[in-house]
Structures are given as structure tokens and as C-alpha cells.
């Protein structure tokens, strides 16, 4: 005898009540964000959620009962939203706008990749530090030079092969009669320092130099040199060798042997090639010698009162020796897999 189906309004209200109770049960037993999300889709899903289905059934409610049905529907919808919200905040987790500002401070942060100094820059700084410990002040000179500092003051006469414009990087400037050029050696800085200061001097200068050399394993058209200059009364070749040996031992580590071979540079007399032996191999590192008295006189010093030594080493060469690099071109390929090793 019971009226199981009841009126459309009764059926509608019964379905709302079931939905509210099912939602309460599902959310009370939800133990993680996934379960809450699954309940949200089942009950409040925009397309096929149960609330949506009940809302569609509103159309079948007689007009007189519609306001009551609508109010109940809205109450149920609000109740389901409240249940979802309290389940989300109980679990303290993600999903929902409320939890977006929850930050887990125990998670590791995102690593920010940091670069590091190029191996040649590292080498330059190490050389400056070691030479600084030996009392040599670090000074800079211009890379664009005039011919006086690059050649003439260094006793490289106009007919000297190194003066041939084809052999050097000249700049097209207004100074057609005396064009500027990219310096081909850091010995220019010796002259600039001696012109502006009085002895005693102990300086070291590191920087880029340019030559029209074909790139190979030991040559590059742009490379770096370290120039050393010491001018003091009583300076001898023995001091030169001691400084180079001390430098090389600190730079390479261990006991490094230094060998001089007779050579020629227009601005030193006598002149030598400097070889260093490390790990059983002799390698040429640069040139050196006693500053020629003619050079001392050209900068206004009295060659009878002071003597000095100078040396110039290739930075890429000493860096390659230290790091075991077989080809100095690798320093300039910008291959980060290579550069990351330093
Ligand atoms: C000179 O440049 C002299 N100014 C050195 C000097 C200074 C002598 C002070 C006396 C007194 P040299 O041309 O040999 O010398 O070059 C010196 C070093 O620079 C070489 O031994 C080598 O280590 C390096 N070097 C020369 N050319 C290149 C190149 N194209 N690429 C890389 N390194 C080079």
C-alpha cells in the first residue's frame, strides 16, 4: 500500500537527500587528495556529476513545486561544496584554491645553474696571485697599440720582419702615416711602465695579444701572454731563473726545472727561450732575457745605474700544461662539456 514512487517533488527531494548523505560518507572516509578529487567529480563534476543530473530533473517538477525544489537543490549544492572544502582543509593538501598557498618547506629547492670562470681567466688570476706573492704588482696595458710601444721602443727597427704590416693586424684609422695595431706581445707594457715610473720596478701584466698565426694545437691568432719585468740595481740572469722556477713550481705544483736556451729578442741581451720540465716532459713556455741597455736608455733610465730582466710566457701554453690539455683550440670552442671540467 505504500506510495513508493511518491510525487515528483518527493522523488526529487529523496534523491537530493541521498546525494547529500553519499557525499558526506565519501568525504568522511577520504584519506588523501585523490579520494577528495574523485568525490568532487562524482558529486559536483560540471558535466556528469550527480548534482548536475538532479538539476536536470528540476525540469520535470510541476510549476507549483519548483520554488521549493530549487531551494532544496541549492541547499544540497552548498552542503556538498562545504563538505568538499572541509575535506580538503582536513587533508591540508593540494587541489582547490584554498590550498594553493601551502608550501612544503621540507622539499628540496630548484637548483639554479651557476657558471664559473673560463679556465684561461682562472689561470690569469692564479698567475697574478703567485706573482703578487713574489712582490710583482699587476698592471694593465692597451690592446690597441701604437708602433712606438709595439716595435720601436722594443728596438724592433722599421725594416725588421715583425714590422711588416702584412704580418700584423693594423687598424684603418685616420693615422694613416702611423697606424695603430692590435698588439702582438705584452712587452709593450714594459715600455709603458718604464716610461711612467722610476726604478725599482716589479710588475706583471697579463692580457690578450694578436698574431696572424694559423690555429693549431699550440697556436691561436688571439692568445694571452704574461709579461714580467724587474728593474733594480744588481739584477742578474740568476734572479730571472729563480723567479721563473719559483713561479713554475707554485703554478704547476712540485719541483719544476727551468732550462734556458740561447735565443734572440731585439729588446733583451742576452735573450733566452724558457723551457720547463714537469712530469718528465720539457715544454717551451716563453722568452726572456736581460733588458737591453738600449731599451733602458730609450725610456730615460741610466743603463749604467740599473739592470733588469723581463720574460713573456704564453698563458694558453702554461694552462694546457697544467690541466693536461693537448690542444689549446679547445679553450675557445665554447663547448661547455669541456669547460665544465675546470
Ligand atoms: C715574445 O712574444 C716576447 N715578447 C717574449 C719576451 C718577453 C722575450 C720579455 C723577452 C723578454 P714569443 O714570440 O716567443 O716571444 O712568444 C712568447 C710565448 O707566447 C711563446 O713561447 C708561446 O708560449 C706563446 N705564443 C706565441 N705565439 C703564440 C700563439 N700563436 N698562440 C699561443 N701562444 C703563443
GROMACS .gro file of C-alpha atoms and ligand atoms in nm:
model
  376
    1UNK     CA    1   0.000   0.000   0.000
    2UNK     CA    2   0.285   0.234   0.035
    3UNK     CA    3   0.336   0.504  -0.221
    4UNK     CA    4   0.694   0.408  -0.319
    5UNK     CA    5   0.723   0.647  -0.607
    6UNK     CA    6   0.552   0.944  -0.437
    7UNK     CA    7   0.509   1.280  -0.612
    8UNK     CA    8   0.781   1.412  -0.845
    9UNK     CA    9   0.879   1.657  -0.569
   10UNK     CA   10   0.912   1.375  -0.313
   11UNK     CA   11   1.129   1.175  -0.554
   12UNK     CA   12   1.338   1.482  -0.624
   13UNK     CA   13   1.387   1.562  -0.253
   14UNK     CA   14   1.468   1.197  -0.174
   15UNK     CA   15   1.736   1.195  -0.444
   16UNK     CA   16   1.884   1.516  -0.302
   17UNK     CA   17   1.894   1.366   0.043
   18UNK     CA   18   2.065   1.050  -0.085
   19UNK     CA   19   2.318   1.256  -0.271
   20UNK     CA   20   2.399   1.466   0.036
   21UNK     CA   21   2.436   1.156   0.255
   22UNK     CA   22   2.652   0.970  -0.004
   23UNK     CA   23   2.875   1.277  -0.036
   24UNK     CA   24   2.913   1.304   0.341
   25UNK     CA   25   3.008   0.935   0.364
   26UNK     CA   26   3.254   0.951   0.075
   27UNK     CA   27   3.429   1.261   0.204
   28UNK     CA   28   3.440   1.146   0.565
   29UNK     CA   29   3.628   0.834   0.456
   30UNK     CA   30   3.858   1.017   0.211
   31UNK     CA   31   4.216   0.979   0.329
   32UNK     CA   32   4.401   1.162   0.052
   33UNK     CA   33   4.367   1.434  -0.212
   34UNK     CA   34   4.290   1.178  -0.483
   35UNK     CA   35   3.987   1.049  -0.293
   36UNK     CA   36   3.859   1.406  -0.239
   37UNK     CA   37   3.907   1.480  -0.609
   38UNK     CA   38   3.723   1.160  -0.704
   39UNK     CA   39   3.432   1.264  -0.477
   40UNK     CA   40   3.430   1.614  -0.626
   41UNK     CA   41   3.398   1.467  -0.975
   42UNK     CA   42   3.126   1.219  -0.867
   43UNK     CA   43   2.908   1.474  -0.686
   44UNK     CA   44   2.996   1.819  -0.818
   45UNK     CA   45   3.151   1.738  -1.158
   46UNK     CA   46   3.047   2.002  -1.411
   47UNK     CA   47   2.949   1.754  -1.682
   48UNK     CA   48   2.837   1.426  -1.531
   49UNK     CA   49   2.830   1.491  -1.156
   50UNK     CA   50   2.525   1.373  -0.961
   51UNK     CA   51   2.425   1.732  -0.875
   52UNK     CA   52   2.414   1.809  -1.246
   53UNK     CA   53   2.184   1.508  -1.307
   54UNK     CA   54   1.949   1.618  -1.028
   55UNK     CA   55   1.948   1.971  -1.161
   56UNK     CA   56   1.827   1.838  -1.496
   57UNK     CA   57   1.543   1.659  -1.313
   58UNK     CA   58   1.422   2.002  -1.192
   59UNK     CA   59   1.260   2.041  -1.534
   60UNK     CA   60   1.013   1.759  -1.455
   61UNK     CA   61   0.888   1.918  -1.130
   62UNK     CA   62   0.540   2.075  -1.153
   63UNK     CA   63   0.549   2.452  -1.161
   64UNK     CA   64   0.390   2.492  -0.818
   65UNK     CA   65   0.661   2.281  -0.653
   66UNK     CA   66   0.954   2.433  -0.843
   67UNK     CA   67   1.046   2.706  -0.591
   68UNK     CA   68   1.069   2.451  -0.307
   69UNK     CA   69   1.261   2.207  -0.526
   70UNK     CA   70   1.501   2.483  -0.635
   71UNK     CA   71   1.569   2.592  -0.276
   72UNK     CA   72   1.645   2.233  -0.170
   73UNK     CA   73   1.869   2.184  -0.470
   74UNK     CA   74   2.068   2.499  -0.381
   75UNK     CA   75   2.094   2.389  -0.016
   76UNK     CA   76   2.228   2.049  -0.120
   77UNK     CA   77   2.471   2.203  -0.364
   78UNK     CA   78   2.605   2.434  -0.091
   79UNK     CA   79   2.626   2.145   0.154
   80UNK     CA   80   2.830   1.935  -0.093
   81UNK     CA   81   3.064   2.233  -0.153
   82UNK     CA   82   3.112   2.275   0.223
   83UNK     CA   83   3.184   1.902   0.265
   84UNK     CA   84   3.445   1.916  -0.012
   85UNK     CA   85   3.608   2.222   0.137
   86UNK     CA   86   3.634   2.080   0.485
   87UNK     CA   87   3.776   1.753   0.348
   88UNK     CA   88   4.040   1.947   0.155
   89UNK     CA   89   4.143   2.155   0.453
   90UNK     CA   90   4.141   1.846   0.681
   91UNK     CA   91   4.391   1.679   0.448
   92UNK     CA   92   4.583   2.008   0.422
   93UNK     CA   93   4.675   1.926   0.067
   94UNK     CA   94   4.659   2.049  -0.286
   95UNK     CA   95   4.366   2.091  -0.514
   96UNK     CA   96   4.132   2.380  -0.457
   97UNK     CA   97   4.221   2.747  -0.446
   98UNK     CA   98   4.249   2.747  -0.067
   99UNK     CA   99   4.544   2.510  -0.060
  100UNK     CA  100   4.745   2.680  -0.336
  101UNK     CA  101   4.947   2.881  -0.085
  102UNK     CA  102   5.050   2.577   0.114
  103UNK     CA  103   5.429   2.538   0.079
  104UNK     CA  104   5.614   2.228   0.183
  105UNK     CA  105   5.933   2.380   0.320
  106UNK     CA  106   6.093   2.038   0.352
  107UNK     CA  107   6.106   1.984  -0.027
  108UNK     CA  108   6.446   2.049  -0.192
  109UNK     CA  109   6.455   2.375  -0.388
  110UNK     CA  110   6.511   2.404  -0.761
  111UNK     CA  111   6.885   2.420  -0.829
  112UNK     CA  112   6.985   2.740  -1.014
  113UNK     CA  113   7.264   2.655  -1.259
  114UNK     CA  114   7.569   2.876  -1.195
  115UNK     CA  115   7.852   2.924  -1.441
  116UNK     CA  116   8.217   2.965  -1.348
  117UNK     CA  117   8.522   3.147  -1.473
  118UNK     CA  118   8.680   3.036  -1.800
  119UNK     CA  119   8.997   2.827  -1.744
  120UNK     CA  120   9.210   3.099  -1.904
  121UNK     CA  121   9.062   3.363  -1.670
  122UNK     CA  122   9.125   3.129  -1.377
  123UNK     CA  123   9.484   3.085  -1.496
  124UNK     CA  124   9.535   3.461  -1.529
  125UNK     CA  125   9.417   3.515  -1.172
  126UNK     CA  126   9.636   3.235  -1.039
  127UNK     CA  127   9.940   3.379  -1.215
  128UNK     CA  128   9.863   3.725  -1.074
  129UNK     CA  129   9.829   3.580  -0.726
  130UNK     CA  130  10.154   3.381  -0.739
  131UNK     CA  131  10.349   3.670  -0.888
  132UNK     CA  132  10.191   3.900  -0.632
  133UNK     CA  133  10.330   3.678  -0.359
  134UNK     CA  134  10.672   3.728  -0.519
  135UNK     CA  135  10.626   4.105  -0.500
  136UNK     CA  136  10.517   4.172  -0.860
  137UNK     CA  137  10.240   4.431  -0.898
  138UNK     CA  138   9.979   4.352  -1.166
  139UNK     CA  139   9.929   4.624  -1.429
  140UNK     CA  140   9.724   4.653  -1.750
  141UNK     CA  141   9.808   4.792  -2.092
  142UNK     CA  142   9.603   4.874  -2.404
  143UNK     CA  143   9.533   4.606  -2.666
  144UNK     CA  144   9.526   4.868  -2.944
  145UNK     CA  145   9.881   5.000  -2.957
  146UNK     CA  146  10.092   5.248  -3.145
  147UNK     CA  147  10.400   5.136  -3.332
  148UNK     CA  148  10.636   5.301  -3.087
  149UNK     CA  149  10.530   5.075  -2.798
  150UNK     CA  150  10.479   4.759  -3.003
  151UNK     CA  151  10.803   4.787  -3.200
  152UNK     CA  152  11.035   5.085  -3.189
  153UNK     CA  153  11.083   5.123  -2.816
  154UNK     CA  154  11.145   4.747  -2.810
  155UNK     CA  155  11.430   4.800  -3.059
  156UNK     CA  156  11.236   4.639  -3.344
  157UNK     CA  157  11.357   4.855  -3.631
  158UNK     CA  158  11.135   4.956  -3.928
  159UNK     CA  159  11.295   4.702  -4.158
  160UNK     CA  160  11.255   4.422  -3.901
  161UNK     CA  161  11.032   4.141  -4.037
  162UNK     CA  162  10.794   4.181  -3.742
  163UNK     CA  163  10.721   4.533  -3.864
  164UNK     CA  164  10.583   4.415  -4.195
  165UNK     CA  165  10.224   4.543  -4.198
  166UNK     CA  166  10.116   4.220  -4.363
  167UNK     CA  167  10.234   4.036  -4.053
  168UNK     CA  168  10.021   4.232  -3.810
  169UNK     CA  169   9.665   4.345  -3.752
  170UNK     CA  170   9.667   4.715  -3.838
  171UNK     CA  171   9.360   4.931  -3.784
  172UNK     CA  172   9.221   5.152  -4.058
  173UNK     CA  173   9.231   5.482  -3.873
  174UNK     CA  174   9.287   5.845  -3.957
  175UNK     CA  175   9.652   5.796  -3.855
  176UNK     CA  176   9.749   5.669  -4.199
  177UNK     CA  177  10.113   5.764  -4.154
  178UNK     CA  178  10.140   5.591  -3.816
  179UNK     CA  179   9.854   5.341  -3.799
  180UNK     CA  180   9.757   5.173  -3.473
  181UNK     CA  181   9.760   4.796  -3.447
  182UNK     CA  182   9.647   4.514  -3.220
  183UNK     CA  183   9.949   4.448  -3.001
  184UNK     CA  184  10.143   4.136  -3.089
  185UNK     CA  185  10.306   4.097  -2.747
  186UNK     CA  186  10.262   4.220  -2.390
  187UNK     CA  187  10.619   4.354  -2.391
  188UNK     CA  188  10.450   4.684  -2.483
  189UNK     CA  189  10.355   4.716  -2.116
  190UNK     CA  190  10.722   4.703  -2.010
  191UNK     CA  191  10.777   5.021  -2.206
  192UNK     CA  192  10.462   5.196  -2.082
  193UNK     CA  193  10.551   5.123  -1.719
  194UNK     CA  194  10.917   5.226  -1.754
  195UNK     CA  195  10.813   5.547  -1.931
  196UNK     CA  196  10.588   5.647  -1.643
  197UNK     CA  197  10.778   5.525  -1.336
  198UNK     CA  198  11.123   5.522  -1.188
  199UNK     CA  199  11.302   5.206  -1.076
  200UNK     CA  200  11.290   4.988  -0.871
  201UNK     CA  201  11.012   4.807  -1.059
  202UNK     CA  202  10.848   4.468  -1.023
  203UNK     CA  203  10.545   4.434  -1.246
  204UNK     CA  204  10.349   4.159  -1.415
  205UNK     CA  205  10.099   4.221  -1.695
  206UNK     CA  206   9.854   3.968  -1.839
  207UNK     CA  207   9.636   4.020  -2.141
  208UNK     CA  208   9.538   3.941  -2.497
  209UNK     CA  209   9.774   3.964  -2.791
  210UNK     CA  210   9.711   3.908  -3.162
  211UNK     CA  211   9.917   3.750  -3.438
  212UNK     CA  212   9.833   3.626  -3.788
  213UNK     CA  213   9.924   3.270  -3.685
  214UNK     CA  214   9.733   2.975  -3.822
  215UNK     CA  215   9.548   2.798  -3.542
  216UNK     CA  216   9.692   2.461  -3.445
  217UNK     CA  217   9.737   2.263  -3.125
  218UNK     CA  218   9.983   2.520  -2.983
  219UNK     CA  219   9.891   2.839  -3.172
  220UNK     CA  220   9.589   3.067  -3.190
  221UNK     CA  221   9.559   3.407  -3.363
  222UNK     CA  222   9.438   3.558  -3.033
  223UNK     CA  223   9.610   3.436  -2.721
  224UNK     CA  224   9.729   3.567  -2.384
  225UNK     CA  225  10.072   3.642  -2.251
  226UNK     CA  226  10.209   3.704  -1.906
  227UNK     CA  227  10.480   3.966  -1.908
  228UNK     CA  228  10.716   4.005  -1.614
  229UNK     CA  229  10.959   4.292  -1.560
  230UNK     CA  230  11.200   4.356  -1.277
  231UNK     CA  231  11.435   4.657  -1.281
  232UNK     CA  232  11.662   4.701  -0.981
  233UNK     CA  233  12.035   4.768  -0.936
  234UNK     CA  234  12.235   4.443  -0.945
  235UNK     CA  235  11.972   4.224  -1.118
  236UNK     CA  236  12.115   3.919  -1.297
  237UNK     CA  237  12.006   3.617  -1.504
  238UNK     CA  238  12.025   3.412  -1.181
  239UNK     CA  239  11.741   3.622  -1.037
  240UNK     CA  240  11.542   3.567  -1.358
  241UNK     CA  241  11.583   3.190  -1.339
  242UNK     CA  242  11.496   3.181  -0.968
  243UNK     CA  243  11.177   3.382  -1.018
  244UNK     CA  244  11.069   3.164  -1.312
  245UNK     CA  245  11.142   2.846  -1.120
  246UNK     CA  246  10.956   2.966  -0.811
  247UNK     CA  247  10.662   3.071  -1.027
  248UNK     CA  248  10.652   2.744  -1.221
  249UNK     CA  249  10.681   2.530  -0.906
  250UNK     CA  250  10.389   2.711  -0.744
  251UNK     CA  251  10.178   2.717  -1.059
  252UNK     CA  252  10.231   2.355  -1.163
  253UNK     CA  253  10.297   2.210  -0.818
  254UNK     CA  254  10.605   2.013  -0.715
  255UNK     CA  255  10.959   2.073  -0.827
  256UNK     CA  256  10.977   2.221  -1.175
  257UNK     CA  257  11.305   2.254  -1.361
  258UNK     CA  258  11.370   2.557  -1.578
  259UNK     CA  259  11.605   2.547  -1.875
  260UNK     CA  260  11.738   2.843  -2.074
  261UNK     CA  261  11.824   2.807  -2.443
  262UNK     CA  262  12.006   3.087  -2.626
  263UNK     CA  263  11.770   3.294  -2.837
  264UNK     CA  264  11.720   3.641  -2.979
  265UNK     CA  265  11.479   3.919  -2.896
  266UNK     CA  266  11.563   4.273  -3.011
  267UNK     CA  267  11.484   4.415  -2.665
  268UNK     CA  268  11.680   4.175  -2.441
  269UNK     CA  269  12.051   4.095  -2.426
  270UNK     CA  270  12.124   3.816  -2.363
  271UNK     CA  271  11.798   3.652  -2.472
  272UNK     CA  272  11.676   3.302  -2.393
  273UNK     CA  273  11.390   3.062  -2.460
  274UNK     CA  274  11.244   2.931  -2.136
  275UNK     CA  275  11.160   2.559  -2.115
  276UNK     CA  276  11.004   2.394  -1.813
  277UNK     CA  277  11.024   2.029  -1.716
  278UNK     CA  278  10.730   1.886  -1.531
  279UNK     CA  279  10.613   1.526  -1.521
  280UNK     CA  280  10.910   1.411  -1.731
  281UNK     CA  281  10.841   1.645  -2.027
  282UNK     CA  282  11.018   1.963  -2.137
  283UNK     CA  283  10.787   2.226  -2.282
  284UNK     CA  284  10.868   2.571  -2.421
  285UNK     CA  285  10.683   2.832  -2.219
  286UNK     CA  286  10.816   3.165  -2.345
  287UNK     CA  287  11.102   3.404  -2.397
  288UNK     CA  288  11.313   3.606  -2.153
  289UNK     CA  289  11.634   3.794  -2.103
  290UNK     CA  290  11.808   4.095  -1.952
  291UNK     CA  291  11.650   4.423  -2.062
  292UNK     CA  292  11.872   4.561  -2.337
  293UNK     CA  293  12.062   4.876  -2.224
  294UNK     CA  294  11.934   5.048  -2.542
  295UNK     CA  295  11.576   4.992  -2.420
  296UNK     CA  296  11.660   5.127  -2.074
  297UNK     CA  297  11.812   5.435  -2.237
  298UNK     CA  298  11.510   5.480  -2.471
  299UNK     CA  299  11.277   5.514  -2.171
  300UNK     CA  300  11.515   5.756  -1.997
  301UNK     CA  301  11.681   5.521  -1.746
  302UNK     CA  302  12.056   5.520  -1.687
  303UNK     CA  303  12.176   5.175  -1.813
  304UNK     CA  304  12.490   5.211  -1.602
  305UNK     CA  305  12.286   5.250  -1.284
  306UNK     CA  306  12.016   4.984  -1.322
  307UNK     CA  307  11.973   4.645  -1.482
  308UNK     CA  308  11.659   4.443  -1.526
  309UNK     CA  309  11.513   4.120  -1.655
  310UNK     CA  310  11.195   4.055  -1.850
  311UNK     CA  311  11.005   3.747  -1.954
  312UNK     CA  312  10.696   3.669  -2.160
  313UNK     CA  313  10.508   3.340  -2.131
  314UNK     CA  314  10.211   3.205  -2.325
  315UNK     CA  315   9.912   3.174  -2.089
  316UNK     CA  316   9.736   2.909  -2.304
  317UNK     CA  317  10.056   2.706  -2.312
  318UNK     CA  318  10.107   2.704  -1.934
  319UNK     CA  319   9.734   2.640  -1.876
  320UNK     CA  320   9.740   2.348  -2.121
  321UNK     CA  321  10.045   2.203  -1.946
  322UNK     CA  322   9.888   2.234  -1.605
  323UNK     CA  323   9.547   2.090  -1.699
  324UNK     CA  324   9.676   1.823  -1.939
  325UNK     CA  325   9.504   1.982  -2.241
  326UNK     CA  326   9.658   1.862  -2.570
  327UNK     CA  327   9.514   2.129  -2.799
  328UNK     CA  328   9.480   2.497  -2.698
  329UNK     CA  329   9.199   2.541  -2.954
  330UNK     CA  330   8.976   2.354  -2.706
  331UNK     CA  331   8.986   2.662  -2.481
  332UNK     CA  332   8.799   2.864  -2.744
  333UNK     CA  333   8.543   2.620  -2.884
  334UNK     CA  334   8.287   2.720  -2.621
  335UNK     CA  335   8.199   2.356  -2.564
  336UNK     CA  336   8.054   2.355  -2.214
  337UNK     CA  337   8.130   1.984  -2.173
  338UNK     CA  338   8.498   2.076  -2.198
  339UNK     CA  339   8.476   2.398  -1.995
  340UNK     CA  340   8.279   2.238  -1.708
  341UNK     CA  341   8.586   2.030  -1.620
  342UNK     CA  342   8.775   2.329  -1.479
  343LIG     C1  343  10.754   3.716  -2.722
  343LIG     O1  344  10.635   3.745  -2.753
  343LIG     C2  345  10.834   3.804  -2.638
  343LIG     N1  346  10.766   3.929  -2.617
  343LIG     C3  347  10.867   3.735  -2.507
  343LIG     C4  348  10.967   3.810  -2.427
  343LIG     C5  349  10.926   3.893  -2.325
  343LIG     C6  350  11.105   3.792  -2.453
  343LIG     C7  351  11.019   3.961  -2.250
  343LIG     C8  352  11.195   3.858  -2.377
  343LIG     C9  353  11.157   3.943  -2.275
  343LIG     P1  354  10.748   3.484  -2.841
  343LIG     O2  355  10.707   3.535  -2.973
  343LIG     O3  356  10.839   3.369  -2.838
  343LIG     O4  357  10.813   3.600  -2.752
  343LIG     O5  358  10.613   3.442  -2.759
  343LIG    C10  359  10.620   3.410  -2.624
  343LIG    C11  360  10.532   3.291  -2.596
  343LIG     O6  361  10.397   3.319  -2.635
  343LIG    C12  362  10.566   3.164  -2.672
  343LIG     O7  363  10.671   3.094  -2.613
  343LIG    C13  364  10.438   3.086  -2.661
  343LIG     O8  365  10.426   3.028  -2.532
  343LIG    C14  366  10.336   3.196  -2.673
  343LIG     N2  367  10.286   3.207  -2.809
  343LIG    C15  368  10.343   3.264  -2.917
  343LIG     N3  369  10.265   3.261  -3.024
  343LIG    C16  370  10.150   3.200  -2.985
  343LIG    C17  371  10.027   3.168  -3.050
  343LIG     N4  372  10.001   3.198  -3.177
  343LIG     N5  373   9.930   3.102  -2.980
  343LIG    C18  374   9.953   3.072  -2.849
  343LIG     N6  375  10.064   3.101  -2.781
  343LIG    C19  376  10.163   3.164  -2.849
   0.00000   0.00000   0.00000
